Short mmCIF file of C-alpha atoms and ligand atoms in Angstrom, two decimals:
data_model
loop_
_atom_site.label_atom_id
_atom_site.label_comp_id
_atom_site.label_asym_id
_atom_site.label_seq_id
_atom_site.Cartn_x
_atom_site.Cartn_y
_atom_site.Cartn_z
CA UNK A 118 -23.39 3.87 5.86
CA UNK A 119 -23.36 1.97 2.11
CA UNK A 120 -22.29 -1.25 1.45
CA UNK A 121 -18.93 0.16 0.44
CA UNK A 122 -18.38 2.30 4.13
CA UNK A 123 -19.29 -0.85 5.47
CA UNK A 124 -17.07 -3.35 4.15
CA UNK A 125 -13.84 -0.71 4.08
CA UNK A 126 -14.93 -0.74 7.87
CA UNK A 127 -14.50 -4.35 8.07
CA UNK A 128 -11.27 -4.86 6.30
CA UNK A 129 -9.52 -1.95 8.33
CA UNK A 130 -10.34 -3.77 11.84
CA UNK A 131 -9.69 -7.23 10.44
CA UNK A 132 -6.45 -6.12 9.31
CA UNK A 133 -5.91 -4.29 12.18
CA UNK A 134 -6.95 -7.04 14.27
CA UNK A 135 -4.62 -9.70 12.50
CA UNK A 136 -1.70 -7.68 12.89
CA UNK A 137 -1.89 -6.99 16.34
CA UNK A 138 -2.08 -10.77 16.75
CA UNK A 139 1.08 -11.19 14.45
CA UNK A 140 3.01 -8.37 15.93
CA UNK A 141 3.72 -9.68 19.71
CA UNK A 142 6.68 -11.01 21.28
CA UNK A 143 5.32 -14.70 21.28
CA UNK A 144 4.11 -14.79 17.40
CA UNK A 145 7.49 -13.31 17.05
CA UNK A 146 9.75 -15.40 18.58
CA UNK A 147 12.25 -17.50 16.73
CA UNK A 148 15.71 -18.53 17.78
CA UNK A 149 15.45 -16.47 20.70
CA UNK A 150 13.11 -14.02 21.82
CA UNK A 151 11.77 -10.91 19.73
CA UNK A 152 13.33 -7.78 21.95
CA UNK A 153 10.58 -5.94 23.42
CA UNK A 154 11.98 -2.23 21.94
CA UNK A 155 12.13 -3.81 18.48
CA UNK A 156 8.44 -5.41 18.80
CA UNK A 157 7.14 -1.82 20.21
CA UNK A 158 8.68 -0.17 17.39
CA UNK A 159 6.93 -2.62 14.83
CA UNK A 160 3.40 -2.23 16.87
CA UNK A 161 4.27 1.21 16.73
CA UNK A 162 4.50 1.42 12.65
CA UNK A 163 2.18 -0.85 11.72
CA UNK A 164 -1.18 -0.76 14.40
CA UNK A 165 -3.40 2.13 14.44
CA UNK A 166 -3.83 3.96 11.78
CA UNK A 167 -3.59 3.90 8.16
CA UNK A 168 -6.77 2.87 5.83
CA UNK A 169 -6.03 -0.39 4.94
CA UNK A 170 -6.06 -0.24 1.24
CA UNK A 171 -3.69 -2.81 -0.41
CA UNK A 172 -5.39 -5.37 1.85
CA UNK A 173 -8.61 -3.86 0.84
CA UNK A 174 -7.46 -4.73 -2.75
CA UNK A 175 -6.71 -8.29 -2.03
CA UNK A 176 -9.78 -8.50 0.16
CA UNK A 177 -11.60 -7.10 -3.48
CA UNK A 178 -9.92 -8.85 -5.91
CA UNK A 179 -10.28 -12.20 -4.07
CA UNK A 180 -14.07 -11.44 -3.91
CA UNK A 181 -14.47 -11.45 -7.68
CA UNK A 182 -13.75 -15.29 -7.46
CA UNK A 183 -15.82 -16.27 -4.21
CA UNK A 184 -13.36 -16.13 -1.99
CA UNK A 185 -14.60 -15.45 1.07
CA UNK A 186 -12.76 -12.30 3.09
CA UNK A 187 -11.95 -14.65 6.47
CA UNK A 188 -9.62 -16.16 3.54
CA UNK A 189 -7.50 -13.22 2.92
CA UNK A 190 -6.15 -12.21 5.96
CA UNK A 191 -2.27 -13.83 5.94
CA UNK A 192 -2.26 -12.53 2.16
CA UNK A 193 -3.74 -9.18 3.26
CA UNK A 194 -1.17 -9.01 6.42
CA UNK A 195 1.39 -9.63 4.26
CA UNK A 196 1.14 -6.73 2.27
CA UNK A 197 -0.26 -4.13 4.39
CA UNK A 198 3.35 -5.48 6.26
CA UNK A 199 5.78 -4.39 3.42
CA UNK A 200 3.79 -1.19 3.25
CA UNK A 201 3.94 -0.47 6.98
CA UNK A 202 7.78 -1.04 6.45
CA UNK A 203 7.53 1.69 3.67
CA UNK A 204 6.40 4.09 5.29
CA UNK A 205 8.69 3.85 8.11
CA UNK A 206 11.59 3.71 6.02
CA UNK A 207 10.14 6.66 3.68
CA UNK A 208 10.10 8.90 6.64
CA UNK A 209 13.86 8.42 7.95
CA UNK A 210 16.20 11.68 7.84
CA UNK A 211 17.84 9.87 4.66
CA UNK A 212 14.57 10.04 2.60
CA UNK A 213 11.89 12.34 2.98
CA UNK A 214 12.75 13.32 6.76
CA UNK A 215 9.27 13.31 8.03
CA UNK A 216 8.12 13.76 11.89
CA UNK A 217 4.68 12.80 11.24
CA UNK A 218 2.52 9.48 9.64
CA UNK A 219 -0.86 8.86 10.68
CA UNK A 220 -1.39 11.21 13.17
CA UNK A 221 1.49 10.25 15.57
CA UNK A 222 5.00 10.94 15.27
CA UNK A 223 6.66 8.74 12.77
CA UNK A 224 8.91 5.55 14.35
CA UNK A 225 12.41 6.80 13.83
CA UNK A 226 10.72 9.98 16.27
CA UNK A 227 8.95 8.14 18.75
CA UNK A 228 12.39 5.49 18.81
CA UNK A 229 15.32 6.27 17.03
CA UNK A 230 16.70 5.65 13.77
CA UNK A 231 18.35 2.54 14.67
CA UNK A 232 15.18 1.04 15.56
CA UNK A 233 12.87 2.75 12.74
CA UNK A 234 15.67 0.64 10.17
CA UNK A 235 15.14 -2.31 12.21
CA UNK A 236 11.39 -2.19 12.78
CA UNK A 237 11.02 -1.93 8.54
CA UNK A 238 13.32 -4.84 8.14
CA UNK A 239 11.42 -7.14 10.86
CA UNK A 240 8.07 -6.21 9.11
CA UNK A 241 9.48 -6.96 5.69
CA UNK A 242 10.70 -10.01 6.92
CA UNK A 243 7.77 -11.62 8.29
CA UNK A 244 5.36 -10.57 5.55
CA UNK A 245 6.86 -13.82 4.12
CA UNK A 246 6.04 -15.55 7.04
CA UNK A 247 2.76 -14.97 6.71
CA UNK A 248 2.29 -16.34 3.30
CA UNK A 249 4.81 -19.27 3.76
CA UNK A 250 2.40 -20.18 6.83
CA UNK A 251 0.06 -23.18 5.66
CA UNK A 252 -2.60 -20.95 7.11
CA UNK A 253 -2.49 -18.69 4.34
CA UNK A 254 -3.23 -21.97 1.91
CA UNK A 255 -3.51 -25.40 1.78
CA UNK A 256 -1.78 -25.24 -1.86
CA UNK A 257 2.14 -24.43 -1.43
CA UNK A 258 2.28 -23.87 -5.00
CA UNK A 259 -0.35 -20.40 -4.46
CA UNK A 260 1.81 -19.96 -1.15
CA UNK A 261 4.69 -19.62 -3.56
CA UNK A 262 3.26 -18.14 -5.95
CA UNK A 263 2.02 -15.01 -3.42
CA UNK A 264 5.20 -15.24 -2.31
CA UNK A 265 7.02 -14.27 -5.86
CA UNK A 266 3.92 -11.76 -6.40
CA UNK A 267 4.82 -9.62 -3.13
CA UNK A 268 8.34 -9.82 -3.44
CA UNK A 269 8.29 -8.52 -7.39
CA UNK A 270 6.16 -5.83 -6.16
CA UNK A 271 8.13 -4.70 -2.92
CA UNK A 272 11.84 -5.49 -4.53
CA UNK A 273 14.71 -3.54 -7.24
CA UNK A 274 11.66 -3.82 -9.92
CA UNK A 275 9.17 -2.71 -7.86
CA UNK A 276 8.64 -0.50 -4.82
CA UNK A 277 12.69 -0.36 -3.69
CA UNK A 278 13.57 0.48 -7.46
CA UNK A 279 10.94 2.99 -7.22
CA UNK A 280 11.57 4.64 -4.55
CA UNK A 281 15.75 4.91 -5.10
CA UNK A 282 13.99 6.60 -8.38
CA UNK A 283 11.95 9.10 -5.96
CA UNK A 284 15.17 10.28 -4.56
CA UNK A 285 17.30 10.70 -7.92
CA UNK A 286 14.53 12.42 -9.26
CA UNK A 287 14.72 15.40 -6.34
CA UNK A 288 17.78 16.23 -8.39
CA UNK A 289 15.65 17.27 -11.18
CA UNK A 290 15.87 16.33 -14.92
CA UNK A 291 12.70 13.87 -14.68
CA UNK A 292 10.79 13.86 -18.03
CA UNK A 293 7.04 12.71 -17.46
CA UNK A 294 7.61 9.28 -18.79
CA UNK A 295 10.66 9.03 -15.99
CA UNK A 296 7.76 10.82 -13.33
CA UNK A 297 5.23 7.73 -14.47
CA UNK A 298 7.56 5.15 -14.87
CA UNK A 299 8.82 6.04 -11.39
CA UNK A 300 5.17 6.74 -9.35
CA UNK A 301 4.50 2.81 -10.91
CA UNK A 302 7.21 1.63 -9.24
CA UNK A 303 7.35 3.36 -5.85
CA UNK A 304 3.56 3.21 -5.31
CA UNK A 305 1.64 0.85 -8.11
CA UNK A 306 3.68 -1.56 -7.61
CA UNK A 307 2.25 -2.64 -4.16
CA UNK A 308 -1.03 -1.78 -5.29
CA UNK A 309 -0.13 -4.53 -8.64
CA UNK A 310 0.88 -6.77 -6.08
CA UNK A 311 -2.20 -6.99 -3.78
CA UNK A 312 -4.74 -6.71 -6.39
CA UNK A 313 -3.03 -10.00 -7.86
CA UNK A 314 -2.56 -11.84 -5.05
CA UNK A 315 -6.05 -11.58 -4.35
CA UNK A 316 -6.68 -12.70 -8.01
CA UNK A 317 -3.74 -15.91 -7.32
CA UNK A 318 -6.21 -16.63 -4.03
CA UNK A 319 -9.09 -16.65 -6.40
CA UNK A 320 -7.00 -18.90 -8.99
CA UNK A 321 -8.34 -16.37 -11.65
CA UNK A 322 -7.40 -17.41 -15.17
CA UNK A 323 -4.88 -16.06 -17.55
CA UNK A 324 -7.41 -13.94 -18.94
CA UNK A 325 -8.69 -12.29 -15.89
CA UNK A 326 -5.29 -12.42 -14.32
CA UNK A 327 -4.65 -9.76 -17.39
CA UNK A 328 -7.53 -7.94 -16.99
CA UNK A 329 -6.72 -7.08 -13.48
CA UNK A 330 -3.70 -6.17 -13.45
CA UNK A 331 -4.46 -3.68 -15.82
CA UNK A 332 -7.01 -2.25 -13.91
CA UNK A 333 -4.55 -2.56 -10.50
CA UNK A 334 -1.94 -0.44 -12.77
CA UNK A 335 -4.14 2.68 -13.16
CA UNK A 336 -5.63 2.39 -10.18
CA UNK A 337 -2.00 2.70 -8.78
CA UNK A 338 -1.14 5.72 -10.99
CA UNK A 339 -4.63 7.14 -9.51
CA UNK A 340 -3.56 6.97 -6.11
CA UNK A 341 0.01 8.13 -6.15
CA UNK A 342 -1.39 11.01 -8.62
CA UNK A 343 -3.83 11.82 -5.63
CA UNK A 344 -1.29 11.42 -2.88
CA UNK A 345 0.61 14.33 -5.27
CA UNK A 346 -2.51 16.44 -4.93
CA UNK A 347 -3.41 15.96 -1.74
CA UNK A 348 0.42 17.07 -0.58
CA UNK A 349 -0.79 20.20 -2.26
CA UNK A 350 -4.59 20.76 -1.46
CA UNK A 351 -5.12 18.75 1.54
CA UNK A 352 -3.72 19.61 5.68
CA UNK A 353 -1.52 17.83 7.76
CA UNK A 354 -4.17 17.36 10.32
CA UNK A 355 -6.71 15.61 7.32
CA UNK A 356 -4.09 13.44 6.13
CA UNK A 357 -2.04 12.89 9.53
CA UNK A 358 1.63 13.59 7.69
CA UNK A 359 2.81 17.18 6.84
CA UNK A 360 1.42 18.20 3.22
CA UNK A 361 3.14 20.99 1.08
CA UNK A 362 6.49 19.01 1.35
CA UNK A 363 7.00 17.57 -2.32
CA UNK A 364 7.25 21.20 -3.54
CA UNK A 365 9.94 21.98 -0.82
CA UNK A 366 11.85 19.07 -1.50
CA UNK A 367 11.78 19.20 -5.55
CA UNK A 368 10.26 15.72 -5.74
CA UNK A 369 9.31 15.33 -9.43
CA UNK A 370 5.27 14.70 -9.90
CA UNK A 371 2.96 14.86 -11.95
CA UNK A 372 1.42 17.53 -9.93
CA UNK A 373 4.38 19.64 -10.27
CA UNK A 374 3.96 18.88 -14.60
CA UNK A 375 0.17 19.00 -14.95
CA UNK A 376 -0.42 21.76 -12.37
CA UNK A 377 -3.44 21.34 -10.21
CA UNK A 378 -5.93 21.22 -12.62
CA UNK A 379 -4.17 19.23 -15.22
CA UNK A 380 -3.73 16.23 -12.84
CA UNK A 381 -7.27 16.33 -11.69
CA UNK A 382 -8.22 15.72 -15.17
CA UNK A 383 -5.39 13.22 -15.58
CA UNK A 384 -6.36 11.63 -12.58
CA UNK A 385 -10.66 11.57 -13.73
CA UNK A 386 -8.97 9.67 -17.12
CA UNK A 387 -6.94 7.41 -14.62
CA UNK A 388 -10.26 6.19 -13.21
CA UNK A 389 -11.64 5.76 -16.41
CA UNK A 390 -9.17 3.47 -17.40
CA UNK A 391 -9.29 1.39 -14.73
CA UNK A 392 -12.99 1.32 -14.74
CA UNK A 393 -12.66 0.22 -18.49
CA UNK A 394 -10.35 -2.61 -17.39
CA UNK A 395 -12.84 -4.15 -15.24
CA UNK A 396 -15.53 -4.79 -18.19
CA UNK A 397 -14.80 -8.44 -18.51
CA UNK A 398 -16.17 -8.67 -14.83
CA UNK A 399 -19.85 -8.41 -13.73
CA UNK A 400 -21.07 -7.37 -10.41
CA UNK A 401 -18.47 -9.34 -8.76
CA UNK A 402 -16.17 -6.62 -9.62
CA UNK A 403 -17.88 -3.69 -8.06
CA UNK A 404 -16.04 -3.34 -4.96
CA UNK A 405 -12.85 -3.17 -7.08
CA UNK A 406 -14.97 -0.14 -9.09
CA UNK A 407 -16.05 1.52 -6.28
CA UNK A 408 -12.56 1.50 -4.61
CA UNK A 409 -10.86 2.98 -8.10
CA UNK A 410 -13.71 5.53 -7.70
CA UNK A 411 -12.83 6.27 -3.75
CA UNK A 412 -8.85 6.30 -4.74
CA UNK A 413 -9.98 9.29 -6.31
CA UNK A 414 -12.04 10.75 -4.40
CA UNK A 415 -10.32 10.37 -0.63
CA UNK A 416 -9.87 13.65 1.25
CA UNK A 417 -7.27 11.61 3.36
C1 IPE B 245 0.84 6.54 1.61
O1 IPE B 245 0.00 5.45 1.43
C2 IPE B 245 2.08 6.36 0.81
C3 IPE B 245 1.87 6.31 -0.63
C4 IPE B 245 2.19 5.26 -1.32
C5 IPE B 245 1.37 7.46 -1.34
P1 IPE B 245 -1.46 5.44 2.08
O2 IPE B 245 -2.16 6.72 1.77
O3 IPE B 245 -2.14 4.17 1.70
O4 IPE B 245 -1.11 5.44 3.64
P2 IPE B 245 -1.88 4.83 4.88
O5 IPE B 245 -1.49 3.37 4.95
O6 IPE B 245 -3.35 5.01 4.72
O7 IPE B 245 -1.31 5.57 6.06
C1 IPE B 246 5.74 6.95 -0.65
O1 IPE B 246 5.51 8.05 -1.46
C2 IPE B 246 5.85 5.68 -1.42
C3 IPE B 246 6.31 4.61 -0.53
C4 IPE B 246 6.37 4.65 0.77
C5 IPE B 246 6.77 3.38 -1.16
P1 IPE B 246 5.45 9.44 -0.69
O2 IPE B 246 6.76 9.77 -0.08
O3 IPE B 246 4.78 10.43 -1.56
O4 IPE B 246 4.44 9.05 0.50
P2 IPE B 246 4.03 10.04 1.69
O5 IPE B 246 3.44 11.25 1.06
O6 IPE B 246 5.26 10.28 2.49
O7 IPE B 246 2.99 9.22 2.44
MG1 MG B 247 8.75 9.36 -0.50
MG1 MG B 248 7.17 10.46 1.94
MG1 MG B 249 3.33 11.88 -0.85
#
């Protein structure tokens, strides 16, 4: 296994870990109990499964400044929350109607739609928990300032204005700019979002603050433009959701404007524009390389 196998390794079961810890009725409880249906459907959304990646990201970007990965976690649940939250609400009858995510049958299937709405808002919910937490950091000003990181990336602006875009778009009329403008909302967004919280962890300066989010853009467009191709090259049992569905539902991608071959080219420049964002870093930045590399690359 490389150094790179090994530390995605890590990150999945120390997010994995951290949210099963988070995600029980006692870390849950408030003014009155968490119900044990509503905590079941959260577990059921957010443990097992998925590869970890925005808390990868944070995990990465944090690393360019020393900070150790123990460090990360709150920061890394926090996101890896909203995007568990999603997903679940991506996959309701009144979006993309799926029946499958990671392998298992997706929450509003295993529960019911009631509780797949509820289970999203919960998770959105206490991704801000986690970050308001002193845990998370000793500084409330970079608790607040994570804070107003993840909630421009998830909100209107971000991955909710996105994804309202997804859905307008399946009534065709898209140009590309409106395809790109929209895939950096629904998806790059997030991706933004953790890359820079694990720069606001690292108190990066201005500078490399710039520098990263530049590179945490493409790297965004590279993965929803690979999600795109996937859905077309890629099976349901490799990538645990049913593929060949954008097509079928007339969701506007690049896919669908490049053709195959034109967004694996698009995709190879992608890369190289992230990489090219990373030059003001040294070797502290090569686990943020290598992952712009594997965003390309994944079969899954
Ligand atoms: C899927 O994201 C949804 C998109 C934004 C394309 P991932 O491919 O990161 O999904 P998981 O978390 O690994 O299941
Ligand atoms: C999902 O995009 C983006 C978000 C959940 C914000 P897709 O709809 O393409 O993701 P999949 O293919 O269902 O995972
Ligand atoms: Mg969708
Ligand atoms: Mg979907
Ligand atoms: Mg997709």
């Amino acid at each position: 296994m490389t150094d790179f196998d090994s530390q995605m390794r890590a990150n999945a079961a120390e997010t994995e870990a951290a949210l099963d810890m988070a995600l029980t009725a006692e870390a849950l409880r408030a003014v009155g109990p968490a119900p044990d249906r509503l905590v079941a459907a959260m577990r059921h959304g957010a443990l097992s499964g998925g590869k970890r990646l925005r808390p990868f990201l944070v995990r990465q970007a944090a690393a360019v400044f020393g900070v150790a990965p123990e460090k990360t976690i709150p920061a890394r649940v926090a996101v890896e929350m909203v995007h568990c939250y999603s997903l679940i609400h991506d996959d309701l009858p009144a979006m993309d109607d799926d029946d499958m995510r990671r392998g298992r049958p997706t929450v509003h299937r295993a529960f019911d739609e009631a509780a797949a709405i509820l289970a999203g808002d919960a998770l959105l919910t206490h991704a801000f928990a986690q970050l308001a937490d002193p845990a998370c950091h000793p500084d409330s000003g970079i608790r607040a300032s994570l804070m107003a990181e993840l909630a421009a990336g998830a909100g209107a602006g971000g991955m909710v204005g996105g994804q309202m875009r997804d859905l307008e778009g399946e009534n065709g009329g898209f140009t590309d700019a409106d395809v790109a403008q929209m895939q950096a909302m629904k998806t790059g967004a997030l991706i933004r979002a953790a890359v820079r919280m694990g720069a606001i962890l690292g108190q990066a300066p201005e500078s490399a603050l710039a520098a990263l989010t530049s590179y945490a853009q493409a790297a965004g467009r590279a993965f929803q433009l690979a999600d795109d191709l996937l859905d077309v090259t890629a099976s349901a049992q490799a990538m645990g959701k049913a593929t060949g569905k954008d097509a079928g539902r007339g969701k506007a991608t690049l896919v669908n404007a490049l053709g195959i071959d034109g967004a694996r080219d698009h995709l190879a420049a992608t890369i190289d524009t992230a990489l090219a964002a990373l030059e003001p870093f040294g070797h502290s930045a090569d686990g943020l390389r290598q992952t712009a590399r594997y965003f390309a690359e994944r079969t899954s």
